[in-house]
């Protein structure tokens, strides 16, 4: 009894110790400067380099083959990449315990994904689809009807998913379900914003898709090479293995590559011509002033050192320098954002589908930023302004019925005949 009283008095006399709440952020190990080892100091760097090189060669080879096959196959590749990205991002916040109590909830995510895909690609590919179906009257009218009611179809599909979500809400699961609902919409915004600009670039001419994508690939490869052999100075804490040496070396290489690559790609009409339908044949068109070479005479002191007296430059090469500058300085911040995102969720990669690289999303972080810039730059500084004949025809074919188009043709013919008669 006395022992119990003594113990109670001692416990009352001793002050209560408050333990500070531990942060959820992972504390970097002291042995790792800046959160991780640089590639120069990594003992296993040659093994990882060969794995990464092997995967890179296969990816570049497959990418070149798909580009060679044409616009439609490149668009299909973008769709496949979207599906893999969505799958990786959907899995990021999944919890197995909660999912077992919500049968069919994963299917709802894909319902919203298909609805978003129908909306985005319906708007992007409506006119090429109409142009493809002009030879068949029944298919043409059917496609025109689908395009007319496209927005309504997408809206009611989304409303069906919204009602489905409300009906599946369960007690004690509200927070998880609403978190997944918000996460799904964020994924759709990120994935489809990037892809819509990418597909728009493809149909403006493969050149405007291939050049920006290639510059990101070149920048990534040479940042790795320069960092691998010369990297000593850490660049940013979010991405510990990135170095200033890799960043500067890759920037210089990317800008030079942009100027040279634009000259090579700009000489192929099947790369520069815009696609107006969904056929798969090669294109022939007037390349336009951007892709017609101009000769520049070199100064005399250069001619003394080299045999060249003049050089041939495509005007588009000056625009390529701007794309190269963005790809080397701004686009890498997409990768830094992805690195910070992965650190927040305490994961190394978004997936493991590409050996040595991680997941599809890990390879597309900078591409997403670059695709948007390439489209905005093209429409703002390269594309001709004003209303064109193609734009008017697109509106007529999309919004007018077949009878209205015939009536317009007759009236336009009468107006032209009257003008000819009075002239």
mmCIF file of C-alpha atoms in Angstrom:
data_model
loop_
_atom_site.group_PDB
_atom_site.id
_atom_site.type_symbol
_atom_site.label_atom_id
_atom_site.label_comp_id
_atom_site.label_asym_id
_atom_site.label_seq_id
_atom_site.Cartn_x
_atom_site.Cartn_y
_atom_site.Cartn_z
ATOM 1 C CA UNK A 1 0.000 0.000 0.000
ATOM 2 C CA UNK A 2 2.814 2.364 0.949
ATOM 3 C CA UNK A 3 4.672 1.424 -2.256
ATOM 4 C CA UNK A 4 1.624 2.318 -4.345
ATOM 5 C CA UNK A 5 1.290 5.694 -2.588
ATOM 6 C CA UNK A 6 4.989 6.458 -3.139
ATOM 7 C CA UNK A 7 4.699 5.591 -6.801
ATOM 8 C CA UNK A 8 1.601 7.762 -7.209
ATOM 9 C CA UNK A 9 3.305 10.696 -5.457
ATOM 10 C CA UNK A 10 6.416 10.374 -7.592
ATOM 11 C CA UNK A 11 4.336 10.277 -10.763
ATOM 12 C CA UNK A 12 2.398 13.346 -9.643
ATOM 13 C CA UNK A 13 5.575 15.222 -8.725
ATOM 14 C CA UNK A 14 7.335 14.511 -12.015
ATOM 15 C CA UNK A 15 6.312 16.898 -14.780
ATOM 16 C CA UNK A 16 4.529 15.505 -17.839
ATOM 17 C CA UNK A 17 6.877 15.281 -20.788
ATOM 18 C CA UNK A 18 5.430 16.461 -24.071
ATOM 19 C CA UNK A 19 6.756 14.738 -27.144
ATOM 20 C CA UNK A 20 7.040 16.914 -30.198
ATOM 21 C CA UNK A 21 5.019 15.665 -33.108
ATOM 22 C CA UNK A 22 7.244 14.193 -35.778
ATOM 23 C CA UNK A 23 7.132 15.672 -39.228
ATOM 24 C CA UNK A 24 5.943 13.533 -42.102
ATOM 25 C CA UNK A 25 8.777 14.794 -44.276
ATOM 26 C CA UNK A 26 11.584 12.302 -44.763
ATOM 27 C CA UNK A 27 14.803 13.487 -43.118
ATOM 28 C CA UNK A 28 17.755 13.175 -45.466
ATOM 29 C CA UNK A 29 20.628 11.029 -44.328
ATOM 30 C CA UNK A 30 23.730 12.955 -43.305
ATOM 31 C CA UNK A 31 25.887 10.884 -45.595
ATOM 32 C CA UNK A 32 23.938 12.036 -48.616
ATOM 33 C CA UNK A 33 24.711 15.561 -49.594
ATOM 34 C CA UNK A 34 21.685 17.377 -50.818
ATOM 35 C CA UNK A 35 19.433 14.358 -50.299
ATOM 36 C CA UNK A 36 21.281 11.882 -52.540
ATOM 37 C CA UNK A 37 24.587 10.994 -54.182
ATOM 38 C CA UNK A 38 25.731 12.642 -57.377
ATOM 39 C CA UNK A 39 26.245 10.377 -60.377
ATOM 40 C CA UNK A 40 29.984 11.065 -60.309
ATOM 41 C CA UNK A 41 30.206 9.484 -56.840
ATOM 42 C CA UNK A 42 27.781 6.610 -57.481
ATOM 43 C CA UNK A 43 29.590 3.237 -57.520
ATOM 44 C CA UNK A 44 26.803 1.537 -59.501
ATOM 45 C CA UNK A 45 26.552 4.302 -62.086
ATOM 46 C CA UNK A 46 27.897 2.236 -65.005
ATOM 47 C CA UNK A 47 25.385 -0.552 -64.435
ATOM 48 C CA UNK A 48 22.488 1.916 -64.288
ATOM 49 C CA UNK A 49 23.918 3.739 -67.316
ATOM 50 C CA UNK A 50 23.813 0.612 -69.478
ATOM 51 C CA UNK A 51 20.275 -0.229 -68.390
ATOM 52 C CA UNK A 52 19.183 3.333 -69.094
ATOM 53 C CA UNK A 53 20.998 3.386 -72.457
ATOM 54 C CA UNK A 54 19.401 0.095 -73.531
ATOM 55 C CA UNK A 55 15.910 1.392 -72.740
ATOM 56 C CA UNK A 56 16.626 4.735 -74.408
ATOM 57 C CA UNK A 57 17.723 3.099 -77.666
ATOM 58 C CA UNK A 58 14.530 1.032 -77.795
ATOM 59 C CA UNK A 59 12.357 4.040 -77.014
ATOM 60 C CA UNK A 60 14.001 6.255 -79.636
ATOM 61 C CA UNK A 61 13.788 3.470 -82.224
ATOM 62 C CA UNK A 62 10.088 2.885 -81.555
ATOM 63 C CA UNK A 63 9.419 6.615 -81.527
ATOM 64 C CA UNK A 64 11.149 7.081 -84.913
ATOM 65 C CA UNK A 65 9.152 4.210 -86.428
ATOM 66 C CA UNK A 66 5.833 5.662 -85.258
ATOM 67 C CA UNK A 67 6.743 9.131 -86.561
ATOM 68 C CA UNK A 68 7.622 7.580 -89.926
ATOM 69 C CA UNK A 69 4.159 5.953 -90.083
ATOM 70 C CA UNK A 70 2.405 9.319 -89.928
ATOM 71 C CA UNK A 71 -0.043 11.581 -88.118
ATOM 72 C CA UNK A 72 -2.662 8.994 -87.186
ATOM 73 C CA UNK A 73 -0.170 6.604 -85.612
ATOM 74 C CA UNK A 74 1.474 9.416 -83.652
ATOM 75 C CA UNK A 75 -1.953 10.386 -82.294
ATOM 76 C CA UNK A 76 -2.570 6.757 -81.324
ATOM 77 C CA UNK A 77 0.790 6.760 -79.505
ATOM 78 C CA UNK A 78 -0.275 9.870 -77.567
ATOM 79 C CA UNK A 79 -3.505 8.114 -76.538
ATOM 80 C CA UNK A 80 -1.582 5.061 -75.287
ATOM 81 C CA UNK A 81 0.799 7.295 -73.328
ATOM 82 C CA UNK A 82 -2.217 9.031 -71.776
ATOM 83 C CA UNK A 83 -3.693 5.736 -70.627
ATOM 84 C CA UNK A 84 -0.428 4.657 -68.972
ATOM 85 C CA UNK A 85 0.020 8.058 -67.323
ATOM 86 C CA UNK A 86 -3.525 7.976 -65.955
ATOM 87 C CA UNK A 87 -3.010 4.440 -64.648
ATOM 88 C CA UNK A 88 0.195 5.422 -62.828
ATOM 89 C CA UNK A 89 -1.361 8.530 -61.320
ATOM 90 C CA UNK A 90 -4.585 6.748 -60.325
ATOM 91 C CA UNK A 91 -2.522 4.153 -58.455
ATOM 92 C CA UNK A 92 -0.588 6.835 -56.577
ATOM 93 C CA UNK A 93 -3.293 7.503 -53.969
ATOM 94 C CA UNK A 94 -4.996 4.125 -53.913
ATOM 95 C CA UNK A 95 -5.534 2.419 -50.581
ATOM 96 C CA UNK A 96 -6.201 -1.310 -50.749
ATOM 97 C CA UNK A 97 -8.241 -1.425 -47.547
ATOM 98 C CA UNK A 98 -10.640 1.312 -48.647
ATOM 99 C CA UNK A 99 -10.893 -0.032 -52.194
ATOM 100 C CA UNK A 100 -12.091 -3.409 -50.892
ATOM 101 C CA UNK A 101 -15.095 -1.665 -49.347
ATOM 102 C CA UNK A 102 -15.849 0.261 -52.565
ATOM 103 C CA UNK A 103 -16.401 -2.243 -55.382
ATOM 104 C CA UNK A 104 -16.581 -0.553 -58.771
ATOM 105 C CA UNK A 105 -15.090 2.718 -57.525
ATOM 106 C CA UNK A 106 -11.988 2.283 -59.715
ATOM 107 C CA UNK A 107 -14.261 1.847 -62.719
ATOM 108 C CA UNK A 108 -15.694 5.292 -62.022
ATOM 109 C CA UNK A 109 -12.248 6.843 -62.485
ATOM 110 C CA UNK A 110 -11.981 5.332 -65.939
ATOM 111 C CA UNK A 111 -15.506 6.467 -66.779
ATOM 112 C CA UNK A 112 -14.415 10.071 -66.202
ATOM 113 C CA UNK A 113 -11.230 9.373 -68.180
ATOM 114 C CA UNK A 114 -13.166 8.090 -71.228
ATOM 115 C CA UNK A 115 -15.571 11.034 -70.998
ATOM 116 C CA UNK A 116 -12.687 13.514 -70.961
ATOM 117 C CA UNK A 117 -11.052 11.712 -73.889
ATOM 118 C CA UNK A 118 -14.307 11.827 -75.875
ATOM 119 C CA UNK A 119 -14.640 15.554 -75.197
ATOM 120 C CA UNK A 120 -11.041 16.538 -76.016
ATOM 121 C CA UNK A 121 -10.547 14.375 -79.098
ATOM 122 C CA UNK A 122 -14.057 15.059 -80.347
ATOM 123 C CA UNK A 123 -13.250 18.756 -80.503
ATOM 124 C CA UNK A 124 -9.758 18.269 -81.933
ATOM 125 C CA UNK A 125 -10.524 15.661 -84.574
ATOM 126 C CA UNK A 126 -14.058 16.624 -85.600
ATOM 127 C CA UNK A 127 -13.046 18.451 -88.772
ATOM 128 C CA UNK A 128 -10.438 15.876 -89.919
ATOM 129 C CA UNK A 129 -13.085 13.198 -89.352
ATOM 130 C CA UNK A 130 -15.628 15.099 -91.484
ATOM 131 C CA UNK A 131 -13.053 15.561 -94.237
ATOM 132 C CA UNK A 132 -12.356 11.821 -94.203
ATOM 133 C CA UNK A 133 -16.032 10.869 -94.540
ATOM 134 C CA UNK A 134 -16.962 13.171 -97.446
ATOM 135 C CA UNK A 135 -16.994 10.310 -99.978
ATOM 136 C CA UNK A 136 -19.846 8.438 -98.221
ATOM 137 C CA UNK A 137 -23.087 10.425 -97.829
ATOM 138 C CA UNK A 138 -24.552 8.271 -95.008
ATOM 139 C CA UNK A 139 -21.353 8.279 -92.931
ATOM 140 C CA UNK A 140 -20.919 11.968 -93.600
ATOM 141 C CA UNK A 141 -24.381 12.812 -92.251
ATOM 142 C CA UNK A 142 -23.908 10.461 -89.286
ATOM 143 C CA UNK A 143 -20.597 12.043 -88.350
ATOM 144 C CA UNK A 144 -22.030 15.558 -88.729
ATOM 145 C CA UNK A 145 -24.876 14.610 -86.368
ATOM 146 C CA UNK A 146 -22.420 13.272 -83.788
ATOM 147 C CA UNK A 147 -20.359 16.443 -84.003
ATOM 148 C CA UNK A 148 -23.470 18.600 -83.623
ATOM 149 C CA UNK A 149 -24.474 16.849 -80.402
ATOM 150 C CA UNK A 150 -20.935 16.104 -79.244
ATOM 151 C CA UNK A 151 -20.951 18.535 -76.324
ATOM 152 C CA UNK A 152 -24.346 17.320 -75.091
ATOM 153 C CA UNK A 153 -23.201 13.675 -75.239
ATOM 154 C CA UNK A 154 -20.067 14.469 -73.216
ATOM 155 C CA UNK A 155 -22.009 16.513 -70.676
ATOM 156 C CA UNK A 156 -24.597 13.818 -69.981
ATOM 157 C CA UNK A 157 -21.829 11.219 -69.786
ATOM 158 C CA UNK A 158 -20.148 13.327 -67.106
ATOM 159 C CA UNK A 159 -23.461 13.823 -65.258
ATOM 160 C CA UNK A 160 -23.968 10.039 -65.277
ATOM 161 C CA UNK A 161 -20.565 9.643 -63.609
ATOM 162 C CA UNK A 162 -21.394 12.401 -61.110
ATOM 163 C CA UNK A 163 -24.631 10.649 -60.097
ATOM 164 C CA UNK A 164 -22.780 7.335 -59.937
ATOM 165 C CA UNK A 165 -20.278 8.903 -57.525
ATOM 166 C CA UNK A 166 -23.025 10.315 -55.265
ATOM 167 C CA UNK A 167 -24.843 6.977 -55.122
ATOM 168 C CA UNK A 168 -21.664 5.104 -54.118
ATOM 169 C CA UNK A 169 -20.854 7.341 -51.100
ATOM 170 C CA UNK A 170 -20.494 5.296 -47.923
ATOM 171 C CA UNK A 171 -20.396 6.322 -44.307
ATOM 172 C CA UNK A 172 -16.878 6.618 -42.825
ATOM 173 C CA UNK A 173 -15.495 6.662 -46.371
ATOM 174 C CA UNK A 174 -16.540 10.179 -47.376
ATOM 175 C CA UNK A 175 -13.101 11.765 -46.992
ATOM 176 C CA UNK A 176 -11.374 9.070 -49.029
ATOM 177 C CA UNK A 177 -14.012 9.137 -51.761
ATOM 178 C CA UNK A 178 -14.053 12.900 -52.146
ATOM 179 C CA UNK A 179 -10.244 12.927 -52.126
ATOM 180 C CA UNK A 180 -10.228 10.392 -54.969
ATOM 181 C CA UNK A 181 -12.854 12.422 -56.837
ATOM 182 C CA UNK A 182 -10.708 15.574 -56.653
ATOM 183 C CA UNK A 183 -7.533 13.614 -57.491
ATOM 184 C CA UNK A 184 -9.219 12.125 -60.579
ATOM 185 C CA UNK A 185 -10.182 15.554 -61.892
ATOM 186 C CA UNK A 186 -6.672 16.901 -61.322
ATOM 187 C CA UNK A 187 -5.225 13.982 -63.277
ATOM 188 C CA UNK A 188 -7.626 14.605 -66.157
ATOM 189 C CA UNK A 189 -6.675 18.285 -66.278
ATOM 190 C CA UNK A 190 -2.933 17.542 -66.279
ATOM 191 C CA UNK A 191 -3.079 14.662 -68.774
ATOM 192 C CA UNK A 192 -5.568 16.048 -71.275
ATOM 193 C CA UNK A 193 -4.330 19.635 -71.251
ATOM 194 C CA UNK A 194 -0.944 18.413 -72.393
ATOM 195 C CA UNK A 195 -2.312 15.899 -74.889
ATOM 196 C CA UNK A 196 -4.744 18.334 -76.506
ATOM 197 C CA UNK A 197 -1.894 20.710 -77.353
ATOM 198 C CA UNK A 198 0.254 17.789 -78.515
ATOM 199 C CA UNK A 199 -2.389 16.496 -80.944
ATOM 200 C CA UNK A 200 -3.044 20.031 -82.207
ATOM 201 C CA UNK A 201 0.687 20.359 -82.961
ATOM 202 C CA UNK A 202 0.662 17.027 -84.816
ATOM 203 C CA UNK A 203 -2.079 18.116 -87.218
ATOM 204 C CA UNK A 204 -0.384 21.469 -87.800
ATOM 205 C CA UNK A 205 2.501 19.435 -89.194
ATOM 206 C CA UNK A 206 4.579 16.637 -87.678
ATOM 207 C CA UNK A 207 7.484 19.104 -87.600
ATOM 208 C CA UNK A 208 5.802 21.064 -84.766
ATOM 209 C CA UNK A 209 5.436 17.890 -82.729
ATOM 210 C CA UNK A 210 8.718 16.196 -83.567
ATOM 211 C CA UNK A 211 11.076 19.145 -83.056
ATOM 212 C CA UNK A 212 9.910 20.102 -79.506
ATOM 213 C CA UNK A 213 9.725 16.455 -78.413
ATOM 214 C CA UNK A 214 13.202 15.759 -79.816
ATOM 215 C CA UNK A 215 14.668 18.785 -78.042
ATOM 216 C CA UNK A 216 13.392 17.517 -74.689
ATOM 217 C CA UNK A 217 14.895 14.097 -75.413
ATOM 218 C CA UNK A 218 18.227 15.653 -76.397
ATOM 219 C CA UNK A 219 18.245 17.861 -73.316
ATOM 220 C CA UNK A 220 17.507 14.914 -71.045
ATOM 221 C CA UNK A 221 20.191 12.703 -72.608
ATOM 222 C CA UNK A 222 22.954 15.312 -72.497
ATOM 223 C CA UNK A 223 22.026 16.474 -68.997
ATOM 224 C CA UNK A 224 22.568 12.868 -67.936
ATOM 225 C CA UNK A 225 25.849 12.549 -69.895
ATOM 226 C CA UNK A 226 27.378 15.815 -68.654
ATOM 227 C CA UNK A 227 26.203 15.103 -65.109
ATOM 228 C CA UNK A 228 27.519 11.541 -65.356
ATOM 229 C CA UNK A 229 31.068 12.533 -66.277
ATOM 230 C CA UNK A 230 31.486 16.092 -65.006
ATOM 231 C CA UNK A 231 28.737 16.738 -62.451
ATOM 232 C CA UNK A 232 30.098 18.131 -59.189
ATOM 233 C CA UNK A 233 27.863 21.049 -58.205
ATOM 234 C CA UNK A 234 24.299 20.202 -57.067
ATOM 235 C CA UNK A 235 21.642 22.168 -58.927
ATOM 236 C CA UNK A 236 18.470 21.914 -56.845
ATOM 237 C CA UNK A 237 17.498 20.070 -53.673
ATOM 238 C CA UNK A 238 14.302 18.693 -55.188
ATOM 239 C CA UNK A 239 16.355 16.608 -57.642
ATOM 240 C CA UNK A 240 19.612 15.669 -55.886
ATOM 241 C CA UNK A 241 21.376 14.088 -58.863
ATOM 242 C CA UNK A 242 20.906 17.131 -61.118
ATOM 243 C CA UNK A 243 24.033 19.279 -61.380
ATOM 244 C CA UNK A 244 24.940 22.680 -62.783
ATOM 245 C CA UNK A 245 27.436 21.025 -65.117
ATOM 246 C CA UNK A 246 24.717 18.799 -66.561
ATOM 247 C CA UNK A 247 22.244 21.689 -66.803
ATOM 248 C CA UNK A 248 24.646 24.059 -68.606
ATOM 249 C CA UNK A 249 26.090 21.376 -70.885
ATOM 250 C CA UNK A 250 22.629 20.167 -71.882
ATOM 251 C CA UNK A 251 21.420 23.743 -72.483
ATOM 252 C CA UNK A 252 24.219 24.546 -74.921
ATOM 253 C CA UNK A 253 23.803 21.212 -76.712
ATOM 254 C CA UNK A 254 20.022 21.599 -76.983
ATOM 255 C CA UNK A 255 20.161 25.107 -78.469
ATOM 256 C CA UNK A 256 22.741 24.043 -81.084
ATOM 257 C CA UNK A 257 20.728 20.891 -81.849
ATOM 258 C CA UNK A 258 17.543 22.958 -82.304
ATOM 259 C CA UNK A 259 19.164 25.064 -85.038
ATOM 260 C CA UNK A 260 20.646 22.068 -86.859
ATOM 261 C CA UNK A 261 17.661 19.737 -86.436
ATOM 262 C CA UNK A 262 15.193 22.327 -87.748
ATOM 263 C CA UNK A 263 17.222 22.560 -90.962
ATOM 264 C CA UNK A 264 17.118 18.787 -91.412
ATOM 265 C CA UNK A 265 13.456 18.211 -90.557
ATOM 266 C CA UNK A 266 12.263 21.307 -92.424
ATOM 267 C CA UNK A 267 13.377 19.878 -95.781
ATOM 268 C CA UNK A 268 10.822 17.012 -95.716
ATOM 269 C CA UNK A 269 7.352 17.983 -96.915
ATOM 270 C CA UNK A 270 5.638 15.058 -95.204
ATOM 271 C CA UNK A 271 6.861 16.520 -91.909
ATOM 272 C CA UNK A 272 5.955 20.147 -92.582
ATOM 273 C CA UNK A 273 2.561 19.821 -94.310
ATOM 274 C CA UNK A 274 -0.547 20.109 -92.078
ATOM 275 C CA UNK A 275 -2.975 17.188 -92.086
ATOM 276 C CA UNK A 276 -6.632 17.981 -92.829
ATOM 277 C CA UNK A 277 -8.074 14.463 -92.576
ATOM 278 C CA UNK A 278 -7.433 11.115 -90.852
ATOM 279 C CA UNK A 279 -5.814 9.331 -93.781
ATOM 280 C CA UNK A 280 -2.387 7.743 -93.471
ATOM 281 C CA UNK A 281 -0.743 8.659 -96.793
ATOM 282 C CA UNK A 282 2.270 10.910 -97.162
ATOM 283 C CA UNK A 283 1.621 14.590 -97.783
ATOM 284 C CA UNK A 284 2.751 16.913 -100.565
ATOM 285 C CA UNK A 285 2.171 20.661 -100.266
ATOM 286 C CA UNK A 286 3.678 24.092 -100.755
ATOM 287 C CA UNK A 287 6.164 24.298 -97.885
ATOM 288 C CA UNK A 288 5.550 28.002 -97.355
ATOM 289 C CA UNK A 289 8.110 30.743 -96.722
ATOM 290 C CA UNK A 290 9.206 29.298 -93.363
ATOM 291 C CA UNK A 291 10.613 26.185 -95.024
ATOM 292 C CA UNK A 292 12.193 27.770 -98.112
ATOM 293 C CA UNK A 293 15.975 28.173 -97.712
ATOM 294 C CA UNK A 294 17.607 31.587 -97.713
ATOM 295 C CA UNK A 295 21.309 32.118 -98.426
ATOM 296 C CA UNK A 296 23.507 34.240 -96.164
ATOM 297 C CA UNK A 297 27.009 35.375 -97.172
ATOM 298 C CA UNK A 298 29.604 34.753 -94.476
ATOM 299 C CA UNK A 299 32.061 37.475 -93.404
ATOM 300 C CA UNK A 300 35.509 37.394 -94.984
ATOM 301 C CA UNK A 301 37.366 36.413 -91.812
ATOM 302 C CA UNK A 302 35.228 33.252 -91.564
ATOM 303 C CA UNK A 303 35.904 32.345 -95.207
ATOM 304 C CA UNK A 304 39.634 32.407 -94.476
ATOM 305 C CA UNK A 305 39.268 29.595 -91.957
ATOM 306 C CA UNK A 306 36.568 27.577 -93.713
ATOM 307 C CA UNK A 307 35.780 26.717 -97.317
ATOM 308 C CA UNK A 308 32.195 27.995 -97.022
ATOM 309 C CA UNK A 309 31.431 31.418 -98.420
ATOM 310 C CA UNK A 310 27.692 31.275 -97.783
ATOM 311 C CA UNK A 311 25.265 29.150 -95.822
ATOM 312 C CA UNK A 312 21.674 28.114 -96.486
ATOM 313 C CA UNK A 313 19.292 28.714 -93.570
ATOM 314 C CA UNK A 314 15.571 28.009 -93.280
ATOM 315 C CA UNK A 315 13.642 30.868 -91.625
ATOM 316 C CA UNK A 316 12.081 28.323 -89.277
ATOM 317 C CA UNK A 317 15.527 27.750 -87.762
ATOM 318 C CA UNK A 318 15.334 31.123 -86.001
ATOM 319 C CA UNK A 319 12.066 30.013 -84.406
ATOM 320 C CA UNK A 320 13.748 26.732 -83.475
ATOM 321 C CA UNK A 321 16.276 28.672 -81.409
ATOM 322 C CA UNK A 322 13.416 29.970 -79.238
ATOM 323 C CA UNK A 323 12.089 26.430 -78.817
ATOM 324 C CA UNK A 324 15.587 25.223 -77.930
ATOM 325 C CA UNK A 325 16.027 27.995 -75.377
ATOM 326 C CA UNK A 326 12.741 27.080 -73.691
ATOM 327 C CA UNK A 327 13.504 23.337 -73.798
ATOM 328 C CA UNK A 328 16.882 23.854 -72.129
ATOM 329 C CA UNK A 329 16.034 26.452 -69.463
ATOM 330 C CA UNK A 330 12.284 26.397 -68.660
ATOM 331 C CA UNK A 331 11.082 22.883 -69.517
ATOM 332 C CA UNK A 332 13.396 21.174 -66.951
ATOM 333 C CA UNK A 333 11.329 22.826 -64.232
ATOM 334 C CA UNK A 334 8.594 20.378 -65.187
ATOM 335 C CA UNK A 335 10.986 17.660 -64.081
ATOM 336 C CA UNK A 336 11.776 19.537 -60.864
ATOM 337 C CA UNK A 337 8.041 19.811 -60.166
ATOM 338 C CA UNK A 338 7.660 16.056 -60.690
ATOM 339 C CA UNK A 339 10.628 15.416 -58.361
ATOM 340 C CA UNK A 340 9.038 17.511 -55.630
ATOM 341 C CA UNK A 341 5.739 15.733 -56.197
ATOM 342 C CA UNK A 342 7.382 12.324 -55.787
ATOM 343 C CA UNK A 343 9.164 13.465 -52.632
ATOM 344 C CA UNK A 344 5.844 14.612 -51.183
ATOM 345 C CA UNK A 345 4.458 11.100 -51.677
ATOM 346 C CA UNK A 346 7.773 9.425 -50.720
ATOM 347 C CA UNK A 347 8.169 7.461 -53.951
ATOM 348 C CA UNK A 348 11.191 7.114 -56.242
ATOM 349 C CA UNK A 349 9.325 6.853 -59.544
ATOM 350 C CA UNK A 350 5.750 7.013 -60.765
ATOM 351 C CA UNK A 351 6.039 3.469 -62.117
ATOM 352 C CA UNK A 352 8.443 0.799 -63.316
ATOM 353 C CA UNK A 353 7.326 0.222 -66.898
ATOM 354 C CA UNK A 354 10.619 1.536 -68.413
ATOM 355 C CA UNK A 355 13.806 -0.053 -66.994
ATOM 356 C CA UNK A 356 16.250 2.592 -65.789
ATOM 357 C CA UNK A 357 13.761 5.424 -66.287
ATOM 358 C CA UNK A 358 10.781 4.620 -64.059
ATOM 359 C CA UNK A 359 7.272 5.044 -65.406
ATOM 360 C CA UNK A 360 5.755 6.764 -68.422
ATOM 361 C CA UNK A 361 4.940 9.829 -66.312
ATOM 362 C CA UNK A 362 8.613 10.154 -65.351
ATOM 363 C CA UNK A 363 9.481 10.580 -69.041
ATOM 364 C CA UNK A 364 6.626 12.969 -69.815
ATOM 365 C CA UNK A 365 7.098 15.614 -67.094
ATOM 366 C CA UNK A 366 9.104 18.016 -69.280
ATOM 367 C CA UNK A 367 7.243 17.032 -72.455
ATOM 368 C CA UNK A 368 3.982 18.320 -70.952
ATOM 369 C CA UNK A 369 5.435 21.777 -70.393
ATOM 370 C CA UNK A 370 7.100 21.817 -73.817
ATOM 371 C CA UNK A 371 4.005 20.761 -75.788
ATOM 372 C CA UNK A 372 1.939 23.625 -74.388
ATOM 373 C CA UNK A 373 4.670 26.186 -75.125
ATOM 374 C CA UNK A 374 5.185 24.859 -78.679
ATOM 375 C CA UNK A 375 1.479 25.268 -79.478
ATOM 376 C CA UNK A 376 1.252 28.762 -77.953
ATOM 377 C CA UNK A 377 4.427 29.852 -79.747
ATOM 378 C CA UNK A 378 3.184 28.431 -83.048
ATOM 379 C CA UNK A 379 -0.189 30.178 -82.839
ATOM 380 C CA UNK A 380 1.229 33.459 -81.505
ATOM 381 C CA UNK A 381 4.393 34.012 -83.543
ATOM 382 C CA UNK A 382 4.334 31.645 -86.523
ATOM 383 C CA UNK A 383 0.781 30.983 -87.768
ATOM 384 C CA UNK A 384 -0.744 33.571 -90.033
ATOM 385 C CA UNK A 385 -3.413 35.753 -88.469
ATOM 386 C CA UNK A 386 -6.909 36.420 -89.794
ATOM 387 C CA UNK A 387 -9.743 34.325 -91.207
ATOM 388 C CA UNK A 388 -8.728 31.818 -93.855
ATOM 389 C CA UNK A 389 -10.719 29.863 -96.412
ATOM 390 C CA UNK A 390 -10.037 26.672 -94.466
ATOM 391 C CA UNK A 391 -11.480 28.170 -91.278
ATOM 392 C CA UNK A 392 -14.700 29.222 -93.065
ATOM 393 C CA UNK A 393 -15.029 25.802 -94.702
ATOM 394 C CA UNK A 394 -14.533 24.117 -91.342
ATOM 395 C CA UNK A 395 -17.421 26.115 -89.865
ATOM 396 C CA UNK A 396 -19.681 25.390 -92.849
ATOM 397 C CA UNK A 397 -18.970 21.662 -92.900
ATOM 398 C CA UNK A 398 -19.323 21.340 -89.138
ATOM 399 C CA UNK A 399 -22.389 23.457 -88.416
ATOM 400 C CA UNK A 400 -24.455 23.348 -91.661
ATOM 401 C CA UNK A 401 -26.577 20.438 -92.801
ATOM 402 C CA UNK A 402 -26.096 18.975 -96.271
ATOM 403 C CA UNK A 403 -29.131 20.865 -97.602
ATOM 404 C CA UNK A 404 -27.886 24.141 -96.105
ATOM 405 C CA UNK A 405 -24.494 23.610 -97.708
ATOM 406 C CA UNK A 406 -26.158 23.045 -101.104
ATOM 407 C CA UNK A 407 -28.252 26.200 -100.658
ATOM 408 C CA UNK A 408 -25.137 28.202 -99.735
ATOM 409 C CA UNK A 409 -23.327 26.890 -102.814
ATOM 410 C CA UNK A 410 -26.206 27.935 -105.110
ATOM 411 C CA UNK A 411 -26.434 31.420 -103.577
ATOM 412 C CA UNK A 412 -22.680 31.896 -103.729
ATOM 413 C CA UNK A 413 -22.700 30.835 -107.383
ATOM 414 C CA UNK A 414 -25.433 33.376 -108.189
ATOM 415 C CA UNK A 415 -23.526 36.179 -106.417
ATOM 416 C CA UNK A 416 -20.342 35.368 -108.349
ATOM 417 C CA UNK A 417 -22.237 35.245 -111.662
ATOM 418 C CA UNK A 418 -23.775 38.674 -110.963
ATOM 419 C CA UNK A 419 -20.365 40.131 -110.170
ATOM 420 C CA UNK A 420 -18.915 38.716 -113.385
ATOM 421 C CA UNK A 421 -21.848 40.147 -115.377
ATOM 422 C CA UNK A 422 -21.398 43.655 -113.947
ATOM 423 C CA UNK A 423 -17.617 43.686 -114.317
#
